[in-house]
């Protein structure tokens, strides 16, 4: 059992925390204004879409109109789709445009057509100034296979996205041009995954 802190220990801790707070307050005092962010979640680890949907739920909690365009998982019956369409459709539009991963559809031409349809819907939603957050789920996969033109996507986000609209793009292997244009980039690192031990995706965890 750890020894109890002495009065001197507690005083040192309080002093240290006070200095940290003063430094933090000084940093925050230099921040001002709002900005619509370009956000990228990429990397081989789990959590890219999960994090994006976490932000969608934050938007819903704040009463902020938002939207989802799914580029790959459109054929899946996911928990997030059930929740949003069943309970929050008035605040969050949900557009499932994909038909599965490339190795499932085995039809490159159709995959490209569906990716283009998804991107056209995404542009429509992003242009709407009433929608404050748009999640482009797994768009990085469509960009990786060149089903969409990366230069077109980056140019649109930089020139046509309303100033206060946030856009989150998820999927592994994000292209360097997108990473360079983004305001916030998080790379999910794979440390351990049950799939490698023969465990299939679990409801509530994977979908």
mmCIF file of C-alpha atoms in Angstrom, residues 50-183:
data_model
loop_
_atom_site.group_PDB
_atom_site.id
_atom_site.type_symbol
_atom_site.label_atom_id
_atom_site.label_comp_id
_atom_site.label_asym_id
_atom_site.label_seq_id
_atom_site.Cartn_x
_atom_site.Cartn_y
_atom_site.Cartn_z
ATOM 1 C CA UNK A 50 -15.494 4.698 -34.651
ATOM 2 C CA UNK A 51 -13.862 8.032 -33.866
ATOM 3 C CA UNK A 52 -15.663 9.709 -36.756
ATOM 4 C CA UNK A 53 -19.019 8.470 -35.508
ATOM 5 C CA UNK A 54 -18.099 9.604 -32.016
ATOM 6 C CA UNK A 55 -17.826 13.143 -33.382
ATOM 7 C CA UNK A 56 -21.148 12.722 -35.199
ATOM 8 C CA UNK A 57 -22.760 11.884 -31.843
ATOM 9 C CA UNK A 58 -21.143 14.967 -30.295
ATOM 10 C CA UNK A 59 -22.666 17.081 -33.058
ATOM 11 C CA UNK A 60 -26.077 15.532 -32.421
ATOM 12 C CA UNK A 61 -25.712 16.240 -28.695
ATOM 13 C CA UNK A 62 -24.976 19.899 -29.493
ATOM 14 C CA UNK A 63 -27.947 20.112 -31.856
ATOM 15 C CA UNK A 64 -25.604 20.633 -34.834
ATOM 16 C CA UNK A 65 -26.934 19.386 -38.194
ATOM 17 C CA UNK A 66 -24.546 16.795 -39.627
ATOM 18 C CA UNK A 67 -24.318 14.096 -42.280
ATOM 19 C CA UNK A 68 -22.639 10.789 -43.082
ATOM 20 C CA UNK A 69 -21.632 9.423 -46.471
ATOM 21 C CA UNK A 70 -20.386 5.826 -46.362
ATOM 22 C CA UNK A 71 -18.224 4.902 -49.341
ATOM 23 C CA UNK A 72 -17.610 1.202 -48.649
ATOM 24 C CA UNK A 73 -19.828 -0.204 -45.919
ATOM 25 C CA UNK A 74 -23.159 0.740 -47.480
ATOM 26 C CA UNK A 75 -24.368 -2.845 -47.680
ATOM 27 C CA UNK A 76 -23.602 -3.521 -44.011
ATOM 28 C CA UNK A 77 -26.212 -3.451 -41.250
ATOM 29 C CA UNK A 78 -24.241 -1.391 -38.732
ATOM 30 C CA UNK A 79 -25.146 -0.209 -35.261
ATOM 31 C CA UNK A 80 -24.321 3.396 -36.077
ATOM 32 C CA UNK A 81 -26.661 3.384 -39.081
ATOM 33 C CA UNK A 82 -29.490 1.862 -37.025
ATOM 34 C CA UNK A 83 -29.025 4.431 -34.279
ATOM 35 C CA UNK A 84 -28.813 7.500 -36.494
ATOM 36 C CA UNK A 85 -31.602 6.591 -38.903
ATOM 37 C CA UNK A 86 -33.856 5.317 -36.113
ATOM 38 C CA UNK A 87 -33.446 8.138 -33.610
ATOM 39 C CA UNK A 88 -31.601 11.159 -35.024
ATOM 40 C CA UNK A 89 -32.627 11.417 -38.667
ATOM 41 C CA UNK A 90 -33.841 14.996 -38.155
ATOM 42 C CA UNK A 91 -30.314 16.103 -37.217
ATOM 43 C CA UNK A 92 -28.109 13.716 -39.177
ATOM 44 C CA UNK A 93 -28.509 12.596 -42.773
ATOM 45 C CA UNK A 94 -27.135 9.124 -43.486
ATOM 46 C CA UNK A 95 -26.217 8.121 -47.029
ATOM 47 C CA UNK A 96 -24.883 4.586 -47.548
ATOM 48 C CA UNK A 97 -23.408 4.709 -51.052
ATOM 49 C CA UNK A 98 -21.009 1.765 -51.131
ATOM 50 C CA UNK A 99 -21.774 -1.893 -51.757
ATOM 51 C CA UNK A 100 -18.896 -3.538 -49.907
ATOM 52 C CA UNK A 101 -15.145 -3.837 -50.174
ATOM 53 C CA UNK A 102 -13.594 -4.224 -53.619
ATOM 54 C CA UNK A 103 -12.830 -7.911 -53.106
ATOM 55 C CA UNK A 104 -16.534 -8.500 -52.324
ATOM 56 C CA UNK A 105 -18.079 -6.678 -55.287
ATOM 57 C CA UNK A 106 -15.403 -7.846 -57.765
ATOM 58 C CA UNK A 107 -16.643 -5.194 -60.161
ATOM 59 C CA UNK A 108 -14.214 -2.291 -60.487
ATOM 60 C CA UNK A 109 -16.352 -0.330 -62.933
ATOM 61 C CA UNK A 110 -19.349 -0.458 -60.591
ATOM 62 C CA UNK A 111 -17.166 0.431 -57.599
ATOM 63 C CA UNK A 112 -15.981 3.542 -59.443
ATOM 64 C CA UNK A 113 -19.551 4.536 -60.316
ATOM 65 C CA UNK A 114 -20.657 4.147 -56.685
ATOM 66 C CA UNK A 115 -17.646 6.090 -55.428
ATOM 67 C CA UNK A 116 -18.481 8.947 -57.814
ATOM 68 C CA UNK A 117 -22.098 8.950 -56.642
ATOM 69 C CA UNK A 118 -20.885 9.105 -53.064
ATOM 70 C CA UNK A 119 -18.566 12.006 -53.831
ATOM 71 C CA UNK A 120 -21.319 13.961 -55.621
ATOM 72 C CA UNK A 121 -23.574 13.511 -52.582
ATOM 73 C CA UNK A 122 -20.688 14.514 -50.304
ATOM 74 C CA UNK A 123 -20.136 17.748 -52.244
ATOM 75 C CA UNK A 124 -23.840 18.557 -52.034
ATOM 76 C CA UNK A 125 -23.844 18.080 -48.264
ATOM 77 C CA UNK A 126 -20.599 19.975 -47.677
ATOM 78 C CA UNK A 127 -21.816 22.947 -49.727
ATOM 79 C CA UNK A 128 -24.914 23.249 -47.521
ATOM 80 C CA UNK A 129 -23.975 25.869 -44.889
ATOM 81 C CA UNK A 130 -26.650 24.536 -42.523
ATOM 82 C CA UNK A 131 -24.754 21.243 -42.159
ATOM 83 C CA UNK A 132 -21.886 21.761 -39.721
ATOM 84 C CA UNK A 133 -20.119 18.386 -39.883
ATOM 85 C CA UNK A 134 -19.817 15.824 -42.683
ATOM 86 C CA UNK A 135 -18.276 12.387 -42.149
ATOM 87 C CA UNK A 136 -16.896 10.749 -45.302
ATOM 88 C CA UNK A 137 -16.509 7.233 -43.987
ATOM 89 C CA UNK A 138 -13.891 5.070 -45.749
ATOM 90 C CA UNK A 139 -13.377 7.606 -48.544
ATOM 91 C CA UNK A 140 -9.630 7.027 -48.226
ATOM 92 C CA UNK A 141 -10.100 3.538 -49.658
ATOM 93 C CA UNK A 142 -11.796 4.978 -52.753
ATOM 94 C CA UNK A 143 -8.950 7.486 -53.047
ATOM 95 C CA UNK A 144 -6.302 4.794 -52.561
ATOM 96 C CA UNK A 145 -7.602 2.817 -55.543
ATOM 97 C CA UNK A 146 -7.998 6.022 -57.596
ATOM 98 C CA UNK A 147 -11.755 5.585 -57.850
ATOM 99 C CA UNK A 148 -11.799 9.302 -57.011
ATOM 100 C CA UNK A 149 -9.271 11.932 -58.058
ATOM 101 C CA UNK A 150 -7.287 13.106 -55.045
ATOM 102 C CA UNK A 151 -6.540 16.513 -56.566
ATOM 103 C CA UNK A 152 -10.237 17.131 -57.143
ATOM 104 C CA UNK A 153 -11.124 16.159 -53.584
ATOM 105 C CA UNK A 154 -8.411 18.318 -52.002
ATOM 106 C CA UNK A 155 -9.193 21.293 -54.251
ATOM 107 C CA UNK A 156 -12.881 21.096 -53.382
ATOM 108 C CA UNK A 157 -12.213 20.950 -49.646
ATOM 109 C CA UNK A 158 -9.845 23.913 -49.848
ATOM 110 C CA UNK A 159 -11.963 26.154 -52.072
ATOM 111 C CA UNK A 160 -15.630 25.230 -51.694
ATOM 112 C CA UNK A 161 -16.069 23.999 -48.130
ATOM 113 C CA UNK A 162 -17.883 26.669 -46.078
ATOM 114 C CA UNK A 163 -15.565 28.293 -43.504
ATOM 115 C CA UNK A 164 -17.273 26.773 -40.447
ATOM 116 C CA UNK A 165 -17.998 23.290 -41.799
ATOM 117 C CA UNK A 166 -15.989 20.361 -40.440
ATOM 118 C CA UNK A 167 -15.245 17.415 -42.750
ATOM 119 C CA UNK A 168 -13.808 14.129 -41.472
ATOM 120 C CA UNK A 169 -12.327 11.627 -43.938
ATOM 121 C CA UNK A 170 -11.612 8.117 -42.691
ATOM 122 C CA UNK A 171 -9.838 5.023 -43.985
ATOM 123 C CA UNK A 172 -6.345 3.582 -44.042
ATOM 124 C CA UNK A 173 -3.623 4.698 -46.459
ATOM 125 C CA UNK A 174 -4.649 8.353 -46.656
ATOM 126 C CA UNK A 175 -2.827 10.035 -49.531
ATOM 127 C CA UNK A 176 -0.080 12.541 -48.749
ATOM 128 C CA UNK A 177 -1.906 15.348 -50.567
ATOM 129 C CA UNK A 178 -4.886 14.918 -48.242
ATOM 130 C CA UNK A 179 -2.694 14.747 -45.150
ATOM 131 C CA UNK A 180 -0.971 17.931 -46.261
ATOM 132 C CA UNK A 181 -4.270 19.763 -46.706
ATOM 133 C CA UNK A 182 -5.776 18.597 -43.404
ATOM 134 C CA UNK A 183 -5.918 20.565 -40.156
#
